[in-house]
Coordinates of C-alpha atoms in Angstrom, one line a residue:
M884 CA 36.7 -50.7 60.2
E885 CA 37.2 -51.3 56.7
Q886 CA 33.8 -50.8 54.3
M887 CA 31.7 -53.6 54.1
S888 CA 31.6 -52.7 50.4
N889 CA 35.3 -53.5 50.0
I890 CA 35.4 -56.8 51.9
L891 CA 36.0 -59.8 49.8
E892 CA 36.7 -57.7 46.8
H893 CA 39.4 -58.8 44.4
V894 CA 42.7 -57.4 45.1
C895 CA 45.3 -58.7 42.6
T896 CA 45.8 -62.4 41.0
I897 CA 49.8 -64.0 41.0
F898 CA 50.6 -66.7 38.8
T899 CA 53.8 -68.7 40.4
V900 CA 56.2 -71.5 39.4
N901 CA 58.2 -73.1 42.0
T902 CA 61.7 -75.0 41.0
P903 CA 62.8 -77.6 40.7
G904 CA 59.7 -79.7 39.6
C905 CA 57.7 -76.6 37.9
H906 CA 54.9 -76.7 40.2
C907 CA 52.4 -74.2 39.3
F908 CA 50.0 -72.3 41.7
L909 CA 47.4 -69.6 41.3
K910 CA 47.4 -66.9 44.0
I911 CA 44.3 -65.0 44.3
F912 CA 44.0 -62.2 47.2
L913 CA 40.7 -60.8 48.3
N914 CA 40.5 -58.0 50.9
A915 CA 39.5 -59.0 54.4
K916 CA 41.0 -56.4 56.2
G917 CA 39.1 -55.7 59.6
I918 CA 37.4 -59.6 59.6
K919 CA 38.7 -61.9 62.1
Q920 CA 39.6 -65.8 61.3
D921 CA 36.7 -67.3 63.0
S922 CA 34.3 -64.8 60.9
L923 CA 35.5 -66.3 57.6
S924 CA 34.5 -69.8 56.2
A925 CA 35.0 -71.6 52.8
Y926 CA 33.1 -73.8 51.1
L927 CA 34.0 -75.9 47.7
T928 CA 30.7 -76.5 45.7
S929 CA 32.4 -77.8 42.7
K930 CA 35.9 -78.4 41.2
R931 CA 35.4 -74.8 39.5
E932 CA 33.7 -72.7 42.4
I933 CA 34.8 -71.9 46.3
I934 CA 32.7 -69.8 48.0
I935 CA 34.0 -67.5 50.5
N936 CA 31.6 -66.2 53.5
A937 CA 32.7 -63.2 56.1
K938 CA 30.7 -62.2 59.0
T939 CA 31.1 -59.2 61.7
E940 CA 28.9 -57.9 64.3
T941 CA 28.9 -54.6 66.2
S942 CA 26.9 -52.8 68.9
K943 CA 25.7 -49.6 68.7
E944 CA 24.0 -47.9 71.9
N945 CA 20.5 -50.3 71.6
E946 CA 21.1 -51.8 68.2
I947 CA 23.2 -55.0 67.0
I948 CA 24.6 -54.8 63.4
C949 CA 25.6 -57.7 61.7
R950 CA 27.3 -57.9 58.3
E951 CA 27.6 -60.8 56.0
V952 CA 29.6 -60.9 52.6
Q953 CA 29.8 -63.6 50.1
N954 CA 32.3 -63.6 47.0
K955 CA 31.9 -66.7 44.6
L956 CA 34.8 -67.6 42.7
T957 CA 35.0 -69.1 39.4
V958 CA 38.4 -71.0 38.7
P959 CA 40.1 -71.7 35.8
E960 CA 39.3 -75.9 34.2
N961 CA 43.1 -76.9 34.7
V962 CA 43.5 -75.9 38.6
M963 CA 42.8 -78.4 41.3
A964 CA 40.3 -76.5 43.4
E965 CA 39.4 -79.6 46.0
N966 CA 43.6 -78.9 47.2
S967 CA 43.2 -75.2 47.5
K968 CA 44.7 -73.4 50.7
I969 CA 43.3 -70.5 52.2
M970 CA 44.8 -68.2 54.5
L971 CA 44.6 -65.2 56.1
L972 CA 47.8 -63.2 56.3
L973 CA 48.5 -60.7 59.0
N974 CA 48.3 -57.5 56.5
G975 CA 44.2 -58.3 56.2
L976 CA 44.6 -60.2 52.6
L977 CA 42.9 -63.4 51.9
L978 CA 45.0 -65.6 50.3
I979 CA 43.5 -68.4 48.0
D980 CA 46.4 -70.8 46.8
I981 CA 45.1 -73.1 44.3
P982 CA 47.6 -75.4 42.3
Y983 CA 47.8 -76.1 38.8
M984 CA 47.3 -79.7 37.1
S985 CA 50.1 -79.1 34.6
F986 CA 52.2 -75.9 33.3
G987 CA 50.5 -73.9 30.7
S988 CA 52.1 -71.4 28.3
S989 CA 49.3 -68.9 29.2
K990 CA 49.8 -67.1 32.8
P991 CA 46.6 -65.2 34.0
E992 CA 46.5 -61.1 33.9
Q993 CA 47.9 -59.8 36.9
S994 CA 46.2 -57.0 38.6
R995 CA 48.7 -54.5 39.5
E996 CA 46.8 -52.3 42.2
R997 CA 43.4 -52.8 43.6
N998 CA 41.8 -50.7 46.9
G999 CA 45.4 -48.8 47.3
I1000 CA 47.1 -52.6 47.5
T1001 CA 50.1 -53.1 45.1
L1002 CA 51.1 -56.5 43.3
Q1003 CA 54.5 -56.0 45.7
E1004 CA 52.5 -55.9 48.7
C1005 CA 50.6 -59.3 47.9
E1006 CA 53.9 -60.9 46.7
S1007 CA 56.0 -60.0 50.0
S1008 CA 52.8 -60.7 52.4
I1009 CA 52.5 -64.8 52.2
Q1010 CA 54.3 -65.0 55.5
N1011 CA 52.9 -65.7 59.3
E1012 CA 49.5 -66.5 58.1
H1013 CA 46.2 -68.2 59.7
N1014 CA 44.6 -71.4 57.5
I1015 CA 41.4 -71.3 57.0
K1016 CA 39.8 -74.9 56.4
L1017 CA 38.1 -75.4 53.0
E1018 CA 34.4 -77.3 53.7
N1019 CA 33.1 -79.6 50.5
G1020 CA 29.9 -77.8 50.3
E1021 CA 28.8 -79.7 47.2
K1022 CA 24.8 -79.5 49.0
L1023 CA 25.3 -76.0 49.6
Q1024 CA 22.6 -74.1 48.4
T1025 CA 23.2 -70.2 46.9
K1026 CA 20.8 -68.6 44.6
H1027 CA 22.1 -65.2 44.7
L1028 CA 23.8 -64.2 41.2
D1029 CA 24.9 -67.9 40.3
R1030 CA 23.0 -68.3 37.4
H1031 CA 23.0 -65.6 34.2
E1032 CA 22.7 -65.3 30.5
T1033 CA 24.8 -63.3 28.8
I1034 CA 23.9 -61.6 25.2
R1035 CA 26.4 -60.2 22.7
E1036 CA 24.9 -58.0 20.2
G1037 CA 27.8 -56.3 18.4
N1038 CA 29.8 -54.2 20.7
K1039 CA 26.9 -54.7 23.6
L1040 CA 27.3 -56.9 26.4
I1041 CA 24.0 -57.7 28.1
L1042 CA 23.9 -59.7 31.3
M1043 CA 20.7 -61.0 32.9
I1044 CA 20.8 -62.1 36.3
P1045 CA 18.2 -63.8 38.2
L1046 CA 17.5 -62.5 41.8
D1047 CA 16.0 -64.2 44.7
E1048 CA 13.9 -61.4 45.7
N1049 CA 13.3 -57.8 44.2
Y1050 CA 16.2 -55.7 45.3
K1051 CA 16.2 -52.0 45.4
E1052 CA 18.5 -50.4 42.8
E1053 CA 20.3 -48.2 44.9
N1054 CA 21.3 -51.3 46.9
I1055 CA 23.1 -52.8 43.5
K1056 CA 26.8 -51.6 42.2
V1057 CA 28.3 -52.5 39.2
T1058 CA 31.7 -52.4 38.4
V1059 CA 34.2 -52.8 35.6
V1060 CA 37.7 -54.7 36.7
Q1061 CA 39.9 -56.0 33.8
R1062 CA 37.7 -58.0 32.0
S1063 CA 35.3 -58.7 34.5
V1064 CA 32.0 -57.3 35.0
C1065 CA 31.6 -56.9 39.0
I1066 CA 28.2 -57.2 40.7
T1067 CA 27.5 -56.0 44.3
I1068 CA 24.4 -56.6 45.8
T1069 CA 23.7 -55.6 49.8
N1070 CA 20.3 -56.3 51.5
L1071 CA 19.0 -55.2 54.9
D1072 CA 17.3 -57.2 57.3
Y1073 CA 15.6 -55.8 60.2
S1074 CA 14.3 -57.7 63.3
I1075 CA 13.8 -57.3 67.0
V1076 CA 15.9 -59.5 69.5
K1077 CA 14.7 -60.7 72.3
Q1078 CA 16.6 -59.4 75.8
N1079 CA 15.9 -60.8 79.1
S1080 CA 13.5 -59.3 81.7
N1081 CA 15.9 -56.5 82.9
K1082 CA 16.7 -55.0 79.5
S1083 CA 14.6 -53.7 76.3
D1084 CA 14.3 -55.5 73.1
S1085 CA 17.0 -54.7 70.7
K1086 CA 16.8 -53.8 67.0
H1087 CA 19.0 -56.1 64.8
L1088 CA 20.3 -55.0 62.0
V1089 CA 21.5 -57.8 59.4
Q1090 CA 23.6 -56.4 56.2
R1091 CA 24.4 -59.2 53.7
T1092 CA 26.3 -58.4 50.6
Y1093 CA 26.7 -60.8 47.6
Y1094 CA 29.9 -60.2 45.2
K1095 CA 30.3 -62.0 42.3
E1096 CA 32.6 -61.7 39.1
Y1097 CA 31.6 -62.0 35.7
E1098 CA 34.5 -62.4 33.2
A1099 CA 34.2 -61.7 29.5
S1100 CA 37.6 -64.0 27.8
D1101 CA 37.5 -62.3 24.8
C1102 CA 36.5 -58.7 25.0
I1103 CA 36.9 -55.5 27.4
P1104 CA 34.1 -54.1 29.2
D1105 CA 33.8 -50.1 29.4
P1106 CA 33.3 -49.0 32.8
E1107 CA 31.6 -45.6 31.4
S1108 CA 29.4 -47.6 29.7
I1109 CA 27.6 -49.4 32.7
N1110 CA 23.6 -49.2 32.8
F1111 CA 21.1 -51.5 34.5
Y1112 CA 18.1 -51.9 36.4
V1113 CA 16.2 -54.3 37.9
D1114 CA 13.0 -55.8 36.1
N1115 CA 10.5 -58.6 37.4
N1116 CA 13.5 -60.1 39.9
R1117 CA 16.2 -59.8 37.3
L1118 CA 18.9 -57.8 37.1
I1119 CA 19.6 -56.5 33.7
V1120 CA 23.2 -55.1 32.9
N1121 CA 24.1 -53.3 29.3
L1122 CA 27.8 -52.1 28.6
N1123 CA 29.7 -51.6 25.6
I1124 CA 33.0 -54.0 24.6
T1125 CA 35.7 -54.1 22.7
K1126 CA 36.9 -57.2 21.2
T1127 CA 40.5 -58.1 22.2
S1128 CA 41.4 -58.8 18.9
Q1129 CA 40.1 -54.8 17.4
L1130 CA 42.5 -53.8 20.6
S1131 CA 45.5 -55.3 19.4
Q1132 CA 45.2 -53.6 16.1
I1133 CA 44.5 -50.6 17.5
T1134 CA 47.9 -50.6 19.7

C-alpha cells in the first residue's frame, strides 16, 4: 500500500479551456493510490475551501491499524468551488475539477512531476472515473493548521501555526513544492478495542495525518533553508525566500 505520508499530497495542477464557449476548469490531482472510493470524503467549508479526507484500516496479528489523512485545499477566488466534481481515477489519482467563473489571462502554474507521476499521466487519466460527492460542510470544525500568521522580514519568511495539541517535532514534516510551504503532521492514538468473550482485547492504533499548503504568491521559498520547531502549541517555520521580481532580474 502507498505510504500514508504520500496520500492526498499534491501531484499536479492543470488549467484547461474547453471550446466552443471557452469554459475554463482548474484540475487539481492528489495522490490517492491504495485508497478505496468509500474511504474518501469531501467537504466544502466555504467557497474557497475544500477538505478531502481519506481513511484506511488494516489488521496485523492482534492489532488494528486505522489511518486517517486530511488535506485542506484553498482554491482561487474566481472559481466556483460549490460546483466542483471530485473523481477517483483508475490510476489512483484523485481529481478535483473546479470550473472558473470567467476566462483569465493568467494561468496557474503546472507542476510537471510529483511523486514520480508526470503531467502527461494526469492529462491522460481522466477516464473511467468514480465520482465522490462533495458535501456541504459549513458547520464542519477543523482546527488543525487552519489559522496561521505570516511574517516577512527581508528575505525571511516566518509561519506561526497554532496546533490543537503539543505534537512532537519528529511527527512534523515541512517541505516546499514550487511556491507552497507544505506542512504534514502525523498523530498516533493508542486504545484497546473490546472483543467478544471468546477473544482477547485488541490494540487499536489510529494514525491521523493532516496536510496543508501555505502559498507565498510573490516569492519562491528555499527548501534548503527550512527550520522549524514547536513552542507552546505553535509550530514556528523559518525559511529564506526569493522574490519573483528579483528572480526575473537574475534570469
